[in-house]
N, CA, C and O atoms as a CHARMM CRD file, in Angstrom:
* protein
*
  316
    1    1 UNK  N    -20.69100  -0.16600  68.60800 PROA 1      0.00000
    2    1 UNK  CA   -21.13700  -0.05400  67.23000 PROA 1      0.00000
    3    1 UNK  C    -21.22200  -1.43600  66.58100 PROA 1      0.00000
    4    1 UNK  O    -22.08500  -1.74300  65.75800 PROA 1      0.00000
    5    2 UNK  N    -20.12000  -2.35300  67.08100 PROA 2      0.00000
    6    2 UNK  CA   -20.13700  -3.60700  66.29400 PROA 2      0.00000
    7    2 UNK  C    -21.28600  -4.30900  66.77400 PROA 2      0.00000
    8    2 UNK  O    -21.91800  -4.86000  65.87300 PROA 2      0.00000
    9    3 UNK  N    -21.70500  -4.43900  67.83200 PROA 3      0.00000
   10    3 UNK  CA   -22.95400  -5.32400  68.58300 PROA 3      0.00000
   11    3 UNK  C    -24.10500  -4.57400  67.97900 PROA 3      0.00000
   12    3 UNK  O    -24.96000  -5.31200  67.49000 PROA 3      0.00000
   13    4 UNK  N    -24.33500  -3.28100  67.89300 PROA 4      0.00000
   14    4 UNK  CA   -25.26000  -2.24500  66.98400 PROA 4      0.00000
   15    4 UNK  C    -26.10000  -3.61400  65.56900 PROA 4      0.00000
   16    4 UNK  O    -27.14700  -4.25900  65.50300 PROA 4      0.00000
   17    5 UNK  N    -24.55200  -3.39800  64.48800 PROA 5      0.00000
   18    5 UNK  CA   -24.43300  -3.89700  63.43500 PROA 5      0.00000
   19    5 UNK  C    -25.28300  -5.58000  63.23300 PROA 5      0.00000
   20    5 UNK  O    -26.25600  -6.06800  62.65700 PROA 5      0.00000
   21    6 UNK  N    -23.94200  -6.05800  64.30300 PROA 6      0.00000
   22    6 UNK  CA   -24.36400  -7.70200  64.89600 PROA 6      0.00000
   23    6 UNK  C    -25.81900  -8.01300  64.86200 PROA 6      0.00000
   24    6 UNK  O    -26.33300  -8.99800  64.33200 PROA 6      0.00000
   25    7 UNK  N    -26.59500  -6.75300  65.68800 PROA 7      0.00000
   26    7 UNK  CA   -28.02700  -7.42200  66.00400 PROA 7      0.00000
   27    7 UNK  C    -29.19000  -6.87100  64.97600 PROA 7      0.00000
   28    7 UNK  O    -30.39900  -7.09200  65.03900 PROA 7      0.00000
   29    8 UNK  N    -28.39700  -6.01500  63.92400 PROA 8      0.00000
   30    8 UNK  CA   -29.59400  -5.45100  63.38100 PROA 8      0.00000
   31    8 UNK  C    -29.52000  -6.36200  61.95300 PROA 8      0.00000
   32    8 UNK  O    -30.53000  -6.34200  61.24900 PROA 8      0.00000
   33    9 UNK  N    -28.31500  -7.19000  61.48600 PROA 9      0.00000
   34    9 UNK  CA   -27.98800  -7.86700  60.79500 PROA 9      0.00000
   35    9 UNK  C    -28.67400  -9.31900  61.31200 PROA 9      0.00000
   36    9 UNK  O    -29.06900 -10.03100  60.38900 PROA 9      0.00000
   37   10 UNK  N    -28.87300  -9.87000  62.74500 PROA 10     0.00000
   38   10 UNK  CA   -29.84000 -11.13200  63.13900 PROA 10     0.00000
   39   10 UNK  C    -31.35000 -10.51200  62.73100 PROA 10     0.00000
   40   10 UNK  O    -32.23400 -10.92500  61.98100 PROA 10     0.00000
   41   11 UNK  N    -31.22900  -9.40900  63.52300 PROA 11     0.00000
   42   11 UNK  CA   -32.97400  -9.18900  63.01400 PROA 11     0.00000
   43   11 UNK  C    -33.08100  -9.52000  61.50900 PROA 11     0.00000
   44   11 UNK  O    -33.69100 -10.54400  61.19900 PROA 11     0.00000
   45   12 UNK  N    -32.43500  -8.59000  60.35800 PROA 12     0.00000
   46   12 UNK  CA   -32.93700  -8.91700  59.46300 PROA 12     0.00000
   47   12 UNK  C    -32.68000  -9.98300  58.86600 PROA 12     0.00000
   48   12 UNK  O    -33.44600 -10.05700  57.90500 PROA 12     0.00000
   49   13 UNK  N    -31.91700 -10.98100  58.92300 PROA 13     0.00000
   50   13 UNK  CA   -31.77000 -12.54400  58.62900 PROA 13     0.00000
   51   13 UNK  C    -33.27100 -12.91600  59.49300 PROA 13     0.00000
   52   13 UNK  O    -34.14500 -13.42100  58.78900 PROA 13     0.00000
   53   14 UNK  N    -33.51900 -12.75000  60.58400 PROA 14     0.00000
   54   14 UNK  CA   -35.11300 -13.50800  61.30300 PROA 14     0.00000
   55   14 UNK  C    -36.41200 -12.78300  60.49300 PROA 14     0.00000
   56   14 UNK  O    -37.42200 -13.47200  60.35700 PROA 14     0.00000
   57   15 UNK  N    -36.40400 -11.23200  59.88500 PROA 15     0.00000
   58   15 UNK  CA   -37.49600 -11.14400  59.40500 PROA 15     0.00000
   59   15 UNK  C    -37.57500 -11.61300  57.93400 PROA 15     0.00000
   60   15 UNK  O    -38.70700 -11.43300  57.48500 PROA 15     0.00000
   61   16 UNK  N    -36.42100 -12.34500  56.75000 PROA 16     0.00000
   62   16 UNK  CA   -36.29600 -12.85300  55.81200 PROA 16     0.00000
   63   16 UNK  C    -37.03300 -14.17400  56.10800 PROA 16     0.00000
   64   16 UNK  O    -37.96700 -14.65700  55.46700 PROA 16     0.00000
   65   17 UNK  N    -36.21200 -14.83200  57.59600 PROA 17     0.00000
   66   17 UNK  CA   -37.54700 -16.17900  57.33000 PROA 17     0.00000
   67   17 UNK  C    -38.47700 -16.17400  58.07700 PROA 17     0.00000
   68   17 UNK  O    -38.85200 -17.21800  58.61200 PROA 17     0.00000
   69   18 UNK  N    -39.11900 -14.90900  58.30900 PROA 18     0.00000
   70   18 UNK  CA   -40.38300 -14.61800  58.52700 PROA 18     0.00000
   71   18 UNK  C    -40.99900 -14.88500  57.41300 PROA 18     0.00000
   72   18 UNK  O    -41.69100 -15.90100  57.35900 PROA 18     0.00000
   73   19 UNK  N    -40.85600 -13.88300  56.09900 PROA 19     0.00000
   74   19 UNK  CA   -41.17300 -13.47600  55.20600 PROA 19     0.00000
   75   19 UNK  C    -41.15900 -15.00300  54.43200 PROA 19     0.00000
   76   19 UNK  O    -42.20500 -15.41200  53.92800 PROA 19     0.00000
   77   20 UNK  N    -40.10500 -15.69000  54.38000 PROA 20     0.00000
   78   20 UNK  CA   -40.13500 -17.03300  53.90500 PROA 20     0.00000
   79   20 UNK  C    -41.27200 -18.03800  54.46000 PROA 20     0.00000
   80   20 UNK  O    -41.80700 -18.87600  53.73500 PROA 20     0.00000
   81   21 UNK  N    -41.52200 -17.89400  55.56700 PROA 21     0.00000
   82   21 UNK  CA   -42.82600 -19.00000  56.27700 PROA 21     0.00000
   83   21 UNK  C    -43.79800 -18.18100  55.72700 PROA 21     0.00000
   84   21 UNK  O    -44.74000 -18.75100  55.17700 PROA 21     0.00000
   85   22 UNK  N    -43.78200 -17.00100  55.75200 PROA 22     0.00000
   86   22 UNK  CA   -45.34700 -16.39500  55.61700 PROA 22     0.00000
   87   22 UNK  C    -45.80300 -16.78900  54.26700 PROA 22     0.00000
   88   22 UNK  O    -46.96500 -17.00600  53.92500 PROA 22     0.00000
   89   23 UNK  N    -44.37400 -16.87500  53.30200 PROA 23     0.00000
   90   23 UNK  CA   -45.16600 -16.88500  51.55000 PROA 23     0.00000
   91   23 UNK  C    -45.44900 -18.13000  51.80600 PROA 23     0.00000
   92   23 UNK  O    -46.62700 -18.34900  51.52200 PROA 23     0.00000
   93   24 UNK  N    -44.78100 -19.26300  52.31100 PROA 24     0.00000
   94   24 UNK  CA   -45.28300 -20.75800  51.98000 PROA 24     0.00000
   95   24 UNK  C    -46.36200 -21.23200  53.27700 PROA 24     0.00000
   96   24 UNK  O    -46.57800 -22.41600  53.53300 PROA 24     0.00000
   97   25 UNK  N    -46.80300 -20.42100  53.81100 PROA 25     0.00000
   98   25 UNK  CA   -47.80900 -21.25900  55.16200 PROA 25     0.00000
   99   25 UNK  C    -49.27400 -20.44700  54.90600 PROA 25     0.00000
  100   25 UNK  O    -50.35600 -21.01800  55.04900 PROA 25     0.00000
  101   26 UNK  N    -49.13600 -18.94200  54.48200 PROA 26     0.00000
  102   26 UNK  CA   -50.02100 -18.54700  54.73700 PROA 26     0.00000
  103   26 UNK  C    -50.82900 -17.88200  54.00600 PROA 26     0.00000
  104   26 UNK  O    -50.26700 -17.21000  53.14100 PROA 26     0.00000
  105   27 UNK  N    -52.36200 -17.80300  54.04800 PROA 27     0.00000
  106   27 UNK  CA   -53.51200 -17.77100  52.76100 PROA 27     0.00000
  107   27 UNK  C    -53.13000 -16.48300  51.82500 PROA 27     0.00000
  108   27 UNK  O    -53.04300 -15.36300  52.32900 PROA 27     0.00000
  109   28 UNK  N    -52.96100 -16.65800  50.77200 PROA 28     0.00000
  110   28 UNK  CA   -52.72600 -15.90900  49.51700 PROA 28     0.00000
  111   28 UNK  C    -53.54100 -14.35600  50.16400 PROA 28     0.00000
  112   28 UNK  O    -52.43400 -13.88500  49.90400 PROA 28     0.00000
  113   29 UNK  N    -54.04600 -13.63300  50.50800 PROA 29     0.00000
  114   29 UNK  CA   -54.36800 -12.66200  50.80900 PROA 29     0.00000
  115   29 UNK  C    -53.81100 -11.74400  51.70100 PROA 29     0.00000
  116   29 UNK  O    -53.91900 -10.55200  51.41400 PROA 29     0.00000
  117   30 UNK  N    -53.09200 -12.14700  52.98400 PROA 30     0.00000
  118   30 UNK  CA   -52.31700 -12.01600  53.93300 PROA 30     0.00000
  119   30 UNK  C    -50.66100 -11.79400  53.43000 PROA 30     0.00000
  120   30 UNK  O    -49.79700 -11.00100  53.80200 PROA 30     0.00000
  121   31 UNK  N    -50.67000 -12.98300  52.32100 PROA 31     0.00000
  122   31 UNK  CA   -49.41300 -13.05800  51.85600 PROA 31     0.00000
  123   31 UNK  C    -48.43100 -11.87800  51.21500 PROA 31     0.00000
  124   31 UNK  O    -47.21800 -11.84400  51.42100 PROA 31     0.00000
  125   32 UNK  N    -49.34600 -10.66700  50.19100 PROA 32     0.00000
  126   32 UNK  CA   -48.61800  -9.84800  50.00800 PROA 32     0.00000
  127   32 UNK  C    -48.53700  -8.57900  50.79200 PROA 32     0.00000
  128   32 UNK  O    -47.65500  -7.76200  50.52500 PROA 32     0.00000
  129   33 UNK  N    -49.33800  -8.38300  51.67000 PROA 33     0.00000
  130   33 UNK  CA   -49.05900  -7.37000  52.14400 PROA 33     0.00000
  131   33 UNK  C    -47.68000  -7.84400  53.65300 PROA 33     0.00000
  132   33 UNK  O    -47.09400  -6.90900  54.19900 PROA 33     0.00000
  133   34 UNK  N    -47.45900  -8.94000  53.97900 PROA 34     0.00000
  134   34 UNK  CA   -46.70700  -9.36500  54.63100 PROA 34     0.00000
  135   34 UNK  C    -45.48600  -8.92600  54.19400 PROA 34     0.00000
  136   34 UNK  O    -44.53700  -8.35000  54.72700 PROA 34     0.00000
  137   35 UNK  N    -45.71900  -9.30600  53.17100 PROA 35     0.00000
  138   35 UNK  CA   -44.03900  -9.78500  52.66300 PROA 35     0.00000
  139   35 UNK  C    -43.40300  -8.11800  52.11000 PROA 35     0.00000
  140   35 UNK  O    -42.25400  -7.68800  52.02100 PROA 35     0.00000
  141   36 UNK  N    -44.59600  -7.56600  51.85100 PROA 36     0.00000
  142   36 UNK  CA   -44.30900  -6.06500  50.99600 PROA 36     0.00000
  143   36 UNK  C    -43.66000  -5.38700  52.43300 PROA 36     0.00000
  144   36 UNK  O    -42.48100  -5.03500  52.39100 PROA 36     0.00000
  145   37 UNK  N    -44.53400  -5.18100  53.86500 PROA 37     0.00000
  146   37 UNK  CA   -44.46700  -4.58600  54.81100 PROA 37     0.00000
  147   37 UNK  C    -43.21100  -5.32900  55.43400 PROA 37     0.00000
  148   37 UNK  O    -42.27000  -4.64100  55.82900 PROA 37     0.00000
  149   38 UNK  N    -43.17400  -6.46900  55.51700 PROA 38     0.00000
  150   38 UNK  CA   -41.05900  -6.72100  56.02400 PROA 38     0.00000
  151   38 UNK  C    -40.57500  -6.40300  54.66900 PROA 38     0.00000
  152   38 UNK  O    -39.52500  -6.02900  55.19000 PROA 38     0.00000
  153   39 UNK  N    -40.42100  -6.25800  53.75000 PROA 39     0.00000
  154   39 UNK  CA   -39.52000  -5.60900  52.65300 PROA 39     0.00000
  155   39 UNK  C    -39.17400  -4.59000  53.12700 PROA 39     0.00000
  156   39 UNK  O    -37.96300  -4.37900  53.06300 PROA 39     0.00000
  157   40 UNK  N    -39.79100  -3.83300  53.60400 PROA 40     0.00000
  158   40 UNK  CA   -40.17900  -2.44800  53.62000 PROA 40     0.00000
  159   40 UNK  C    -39.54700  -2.07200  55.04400 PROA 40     0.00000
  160   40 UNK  O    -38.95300  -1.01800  55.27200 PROA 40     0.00000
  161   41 UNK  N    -39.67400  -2.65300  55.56200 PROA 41     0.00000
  162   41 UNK  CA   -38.66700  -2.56200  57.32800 PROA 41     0.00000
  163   41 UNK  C    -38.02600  -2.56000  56.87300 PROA 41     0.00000
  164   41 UNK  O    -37.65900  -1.47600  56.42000 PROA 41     0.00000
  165   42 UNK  N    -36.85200  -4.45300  56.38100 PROA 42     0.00000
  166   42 UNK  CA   -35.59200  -4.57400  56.42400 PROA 42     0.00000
  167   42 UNK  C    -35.15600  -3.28800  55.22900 PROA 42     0.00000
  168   42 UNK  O    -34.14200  -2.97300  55.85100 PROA 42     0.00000
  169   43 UNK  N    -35.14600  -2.68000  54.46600 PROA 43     0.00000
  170   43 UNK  CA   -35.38500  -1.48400  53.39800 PROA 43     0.00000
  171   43 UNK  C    -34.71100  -0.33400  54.60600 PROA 43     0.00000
  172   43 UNK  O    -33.52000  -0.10000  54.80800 PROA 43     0.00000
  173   44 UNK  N    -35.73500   0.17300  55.19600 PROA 44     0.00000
  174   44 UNK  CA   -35.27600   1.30000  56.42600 PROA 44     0.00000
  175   44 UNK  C    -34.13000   0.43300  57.20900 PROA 44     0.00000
  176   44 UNK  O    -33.07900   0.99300  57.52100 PROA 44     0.00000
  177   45 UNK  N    -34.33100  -0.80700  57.48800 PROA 45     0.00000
  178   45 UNK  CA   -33.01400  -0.95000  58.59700 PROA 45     0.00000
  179   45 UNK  C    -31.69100  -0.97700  57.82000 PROA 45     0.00000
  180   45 UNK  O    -30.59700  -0.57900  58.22200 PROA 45     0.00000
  181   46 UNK  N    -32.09200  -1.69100  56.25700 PROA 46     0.00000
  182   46 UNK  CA   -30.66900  -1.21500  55.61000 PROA 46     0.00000
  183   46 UNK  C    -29.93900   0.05600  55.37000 PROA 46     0.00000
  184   46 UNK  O    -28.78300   0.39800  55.12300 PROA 46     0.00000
  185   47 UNK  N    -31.08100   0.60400  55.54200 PROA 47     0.00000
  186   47 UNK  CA   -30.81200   2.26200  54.91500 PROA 47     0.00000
  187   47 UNK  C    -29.92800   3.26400  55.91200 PROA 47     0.00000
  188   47 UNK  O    -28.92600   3.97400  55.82300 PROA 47     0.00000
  189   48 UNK  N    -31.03000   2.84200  57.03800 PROA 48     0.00000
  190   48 UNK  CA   -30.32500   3.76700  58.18900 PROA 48     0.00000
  191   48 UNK  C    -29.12600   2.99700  59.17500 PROA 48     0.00000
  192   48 UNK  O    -28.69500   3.81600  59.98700 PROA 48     0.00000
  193   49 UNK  N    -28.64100   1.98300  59.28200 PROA 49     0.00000
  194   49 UNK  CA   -27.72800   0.96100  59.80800 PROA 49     0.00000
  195   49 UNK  C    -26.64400   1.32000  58.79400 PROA 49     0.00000
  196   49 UNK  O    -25.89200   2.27900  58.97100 PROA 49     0.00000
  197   50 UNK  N    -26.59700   0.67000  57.92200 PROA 50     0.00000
  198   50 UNK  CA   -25.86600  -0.06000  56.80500 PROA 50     0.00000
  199   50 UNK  C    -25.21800   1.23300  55.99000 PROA 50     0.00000
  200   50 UNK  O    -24.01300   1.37900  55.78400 PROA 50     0.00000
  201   51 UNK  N    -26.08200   1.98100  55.64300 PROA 51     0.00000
  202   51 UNK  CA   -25.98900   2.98500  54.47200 PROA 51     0.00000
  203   51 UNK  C    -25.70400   4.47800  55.04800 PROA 51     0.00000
  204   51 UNK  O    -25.58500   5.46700  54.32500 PROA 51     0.00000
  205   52 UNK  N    -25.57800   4.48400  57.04000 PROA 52     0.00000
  206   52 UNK  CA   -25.53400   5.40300  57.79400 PROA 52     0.00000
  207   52 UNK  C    -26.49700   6.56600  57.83000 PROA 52     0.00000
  208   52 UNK  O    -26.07300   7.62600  58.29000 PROA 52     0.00000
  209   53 UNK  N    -27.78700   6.49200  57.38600 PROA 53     0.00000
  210   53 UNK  CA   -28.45600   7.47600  56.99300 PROA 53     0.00000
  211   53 UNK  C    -28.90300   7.94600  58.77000 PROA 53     0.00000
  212   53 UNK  O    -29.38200   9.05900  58.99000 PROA 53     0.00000
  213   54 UNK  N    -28.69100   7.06100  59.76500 PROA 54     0.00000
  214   54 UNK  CA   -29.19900   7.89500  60.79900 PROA 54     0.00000
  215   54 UNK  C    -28.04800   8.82400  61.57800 PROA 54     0.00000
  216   54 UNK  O    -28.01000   9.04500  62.78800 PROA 54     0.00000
  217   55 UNK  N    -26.96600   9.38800  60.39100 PROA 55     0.00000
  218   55 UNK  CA   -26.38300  10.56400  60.62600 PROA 55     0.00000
  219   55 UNK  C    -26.41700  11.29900  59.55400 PROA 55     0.00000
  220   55 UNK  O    -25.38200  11.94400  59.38300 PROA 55     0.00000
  221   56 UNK  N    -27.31000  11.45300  58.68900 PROA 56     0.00000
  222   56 UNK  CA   -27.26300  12.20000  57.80800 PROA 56     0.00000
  223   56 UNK  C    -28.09500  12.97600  58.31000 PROA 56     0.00000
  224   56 UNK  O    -28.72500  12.75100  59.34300 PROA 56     0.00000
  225   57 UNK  N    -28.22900  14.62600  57.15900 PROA 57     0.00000
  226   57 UNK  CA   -29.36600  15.23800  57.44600 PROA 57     0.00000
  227   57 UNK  C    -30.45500  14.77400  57.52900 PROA 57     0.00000
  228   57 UNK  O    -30.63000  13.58500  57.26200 PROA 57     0.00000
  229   58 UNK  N    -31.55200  15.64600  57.95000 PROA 58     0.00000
  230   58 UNK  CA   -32.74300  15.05500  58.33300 PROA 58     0.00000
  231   58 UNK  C    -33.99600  15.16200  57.27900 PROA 58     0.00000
  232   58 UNK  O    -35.09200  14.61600  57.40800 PROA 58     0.00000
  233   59 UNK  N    -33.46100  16.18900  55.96700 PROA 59     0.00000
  234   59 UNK  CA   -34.41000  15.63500  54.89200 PROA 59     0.00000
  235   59 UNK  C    -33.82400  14.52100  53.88400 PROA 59     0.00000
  236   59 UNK  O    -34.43200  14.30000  52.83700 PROA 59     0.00000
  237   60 UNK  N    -32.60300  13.79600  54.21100 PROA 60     0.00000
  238   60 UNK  CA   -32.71700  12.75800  53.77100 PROA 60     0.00000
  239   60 UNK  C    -33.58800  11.65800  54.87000 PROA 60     0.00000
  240   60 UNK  O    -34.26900  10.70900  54.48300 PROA 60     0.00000
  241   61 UNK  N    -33.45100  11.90800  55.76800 PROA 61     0.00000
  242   61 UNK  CA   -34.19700  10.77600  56.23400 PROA 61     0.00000
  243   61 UNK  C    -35.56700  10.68500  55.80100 PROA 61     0.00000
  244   61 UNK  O    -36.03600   9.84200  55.03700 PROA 61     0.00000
  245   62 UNK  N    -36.22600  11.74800  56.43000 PROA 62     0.00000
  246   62 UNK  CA   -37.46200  12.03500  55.72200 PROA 62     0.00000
  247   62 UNK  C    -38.08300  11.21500  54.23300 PROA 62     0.00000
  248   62 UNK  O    -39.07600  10.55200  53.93300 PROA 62     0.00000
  249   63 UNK  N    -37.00900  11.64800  53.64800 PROA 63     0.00000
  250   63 UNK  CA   -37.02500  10.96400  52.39000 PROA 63     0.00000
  251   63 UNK  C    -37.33900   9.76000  51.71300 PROA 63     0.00000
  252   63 UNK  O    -38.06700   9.41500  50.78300 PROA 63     0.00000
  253   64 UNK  N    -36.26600   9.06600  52.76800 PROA 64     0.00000
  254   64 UNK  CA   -36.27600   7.54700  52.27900 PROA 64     0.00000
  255   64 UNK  C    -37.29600   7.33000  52.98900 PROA 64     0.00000
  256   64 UNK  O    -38.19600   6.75800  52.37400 PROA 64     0.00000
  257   65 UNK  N    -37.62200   7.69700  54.64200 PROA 65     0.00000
  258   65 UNK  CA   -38.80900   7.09000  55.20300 PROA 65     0.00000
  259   65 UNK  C    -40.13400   7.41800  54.02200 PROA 65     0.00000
  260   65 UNK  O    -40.75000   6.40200  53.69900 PROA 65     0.00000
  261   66 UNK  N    -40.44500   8.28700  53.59100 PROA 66     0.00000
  262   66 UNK  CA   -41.41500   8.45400  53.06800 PROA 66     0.00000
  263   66 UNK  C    -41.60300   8.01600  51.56600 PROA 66     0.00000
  264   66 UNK  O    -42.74200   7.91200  51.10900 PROA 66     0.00000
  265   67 UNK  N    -40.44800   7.74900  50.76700 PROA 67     0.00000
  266   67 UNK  CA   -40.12800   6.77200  49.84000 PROA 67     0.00000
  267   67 UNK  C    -40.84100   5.43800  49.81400 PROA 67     0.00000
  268   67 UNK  O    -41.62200   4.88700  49.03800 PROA 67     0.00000
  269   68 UNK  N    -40.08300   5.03900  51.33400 PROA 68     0.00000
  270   68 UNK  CA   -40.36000   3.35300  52.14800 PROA 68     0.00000
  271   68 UNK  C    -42.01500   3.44000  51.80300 PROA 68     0.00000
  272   68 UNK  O    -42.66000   2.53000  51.28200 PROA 68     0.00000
  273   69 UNK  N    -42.47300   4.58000  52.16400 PROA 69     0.00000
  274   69 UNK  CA   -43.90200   4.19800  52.91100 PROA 69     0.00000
  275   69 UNK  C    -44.67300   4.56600  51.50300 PROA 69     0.00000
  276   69 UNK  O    -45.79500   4.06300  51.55500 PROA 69     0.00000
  277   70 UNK  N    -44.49100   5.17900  50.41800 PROA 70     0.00000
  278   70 UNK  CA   -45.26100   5.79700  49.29100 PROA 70     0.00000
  279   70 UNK  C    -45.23400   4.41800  48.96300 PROA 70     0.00000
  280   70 UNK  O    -46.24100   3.71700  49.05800 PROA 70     0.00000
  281   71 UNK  N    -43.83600   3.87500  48.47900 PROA 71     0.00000
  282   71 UNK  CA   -43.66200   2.64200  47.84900 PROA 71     0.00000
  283   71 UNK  C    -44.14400   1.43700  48.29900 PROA 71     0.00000
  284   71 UNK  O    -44.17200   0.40000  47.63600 PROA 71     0.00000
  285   72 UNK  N    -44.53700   1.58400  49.46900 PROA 72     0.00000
  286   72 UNK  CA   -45.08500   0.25000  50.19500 PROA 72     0.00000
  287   72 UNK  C    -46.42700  -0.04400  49.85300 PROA 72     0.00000
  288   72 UNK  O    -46.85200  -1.12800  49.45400 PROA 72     0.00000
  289   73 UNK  N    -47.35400   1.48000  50.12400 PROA 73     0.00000
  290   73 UNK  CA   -48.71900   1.47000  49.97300 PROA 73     0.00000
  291   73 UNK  C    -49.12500   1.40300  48.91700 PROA 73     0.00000
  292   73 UNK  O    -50.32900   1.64500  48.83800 PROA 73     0.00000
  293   74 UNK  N    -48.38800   1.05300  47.56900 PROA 74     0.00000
  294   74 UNK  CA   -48.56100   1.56100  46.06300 PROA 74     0.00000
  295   74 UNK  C    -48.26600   0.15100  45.52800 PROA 74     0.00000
  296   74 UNK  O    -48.56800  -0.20600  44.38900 PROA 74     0.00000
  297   75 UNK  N    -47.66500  -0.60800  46.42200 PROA 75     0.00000
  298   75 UNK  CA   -47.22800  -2.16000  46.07400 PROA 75     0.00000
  299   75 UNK  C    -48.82200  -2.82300  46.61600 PROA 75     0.00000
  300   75 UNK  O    -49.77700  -3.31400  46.01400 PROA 75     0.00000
  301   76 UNK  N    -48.57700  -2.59500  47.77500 PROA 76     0.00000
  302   76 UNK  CA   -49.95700  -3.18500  48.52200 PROA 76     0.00000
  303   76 UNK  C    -51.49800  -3.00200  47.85600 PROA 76     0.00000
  304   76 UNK  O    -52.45400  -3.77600  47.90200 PROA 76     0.00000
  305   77 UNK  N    -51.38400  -1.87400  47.31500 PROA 77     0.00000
  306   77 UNK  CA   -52.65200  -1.30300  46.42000 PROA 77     0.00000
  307   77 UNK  C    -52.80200  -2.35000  44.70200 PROA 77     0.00000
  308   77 UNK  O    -53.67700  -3.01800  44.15100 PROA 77     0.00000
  309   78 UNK  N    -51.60600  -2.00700  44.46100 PROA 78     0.00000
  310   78 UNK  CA   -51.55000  -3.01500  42.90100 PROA 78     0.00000
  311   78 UNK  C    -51.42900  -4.45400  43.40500 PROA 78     0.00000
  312   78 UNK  O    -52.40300  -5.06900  42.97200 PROA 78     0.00000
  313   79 UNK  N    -50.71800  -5.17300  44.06800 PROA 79     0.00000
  314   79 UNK  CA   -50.67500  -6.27700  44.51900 PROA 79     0.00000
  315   79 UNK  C    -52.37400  -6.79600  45.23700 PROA 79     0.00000
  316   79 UNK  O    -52.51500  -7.90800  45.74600 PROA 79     0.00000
C-alpha cells in the first residue's frame, strides 16, 4: 500500500511540472486544454488514492468520474 501511495504521489508531482512546462513553453491554444486535462487526472488520482474512493461504492465513483469529466469539458469549452 505504501509503494501504491509513494508512486502515485511521484506521478502527480511529474504531471504538475508537466503542466508547469506546458503553460510556459507552449502556444497559448494548446495551453488550456493541457493544463485543464492534467488538472483533471491528478483530481481522479487524488480522489481515488488519497480520498479512498476506489473502495467506496460504485455510484460514488461514477460520480466524481463524471463530475471530473462534465467539469473538464465545460472548462475547455469557456476557456
Amino acid at each position: 500500500m505504501k509503494d501504491t501511495i509513494t508512486s502515485t504521489f511521484i506521478l502527480l508531482l511529474t504531471l504538475t511540472l508537466v503542466a508547469a512546462f506546458a503553460a510556459s513553453n507552449v502556444s497559448p491554444e494548446i495551453i488550456v486544454t493541457t493544463v485543464v486535462a492534467l488538472a483533471f487526472i491528478k483530481f481522479w488520482l487524488v480522489a481515488f488514492q488519497f480520498m479512498e474512493l476506489k473502495k467506496a461504492h460504485p455510484f460514488w465513483k461514477y460520480l466524481i468520474l463524471g463530475f471530473g469529466g462534465l467539469m473538464g469539458i465545460i472548462l475547455v469549452i469557456l476557456l
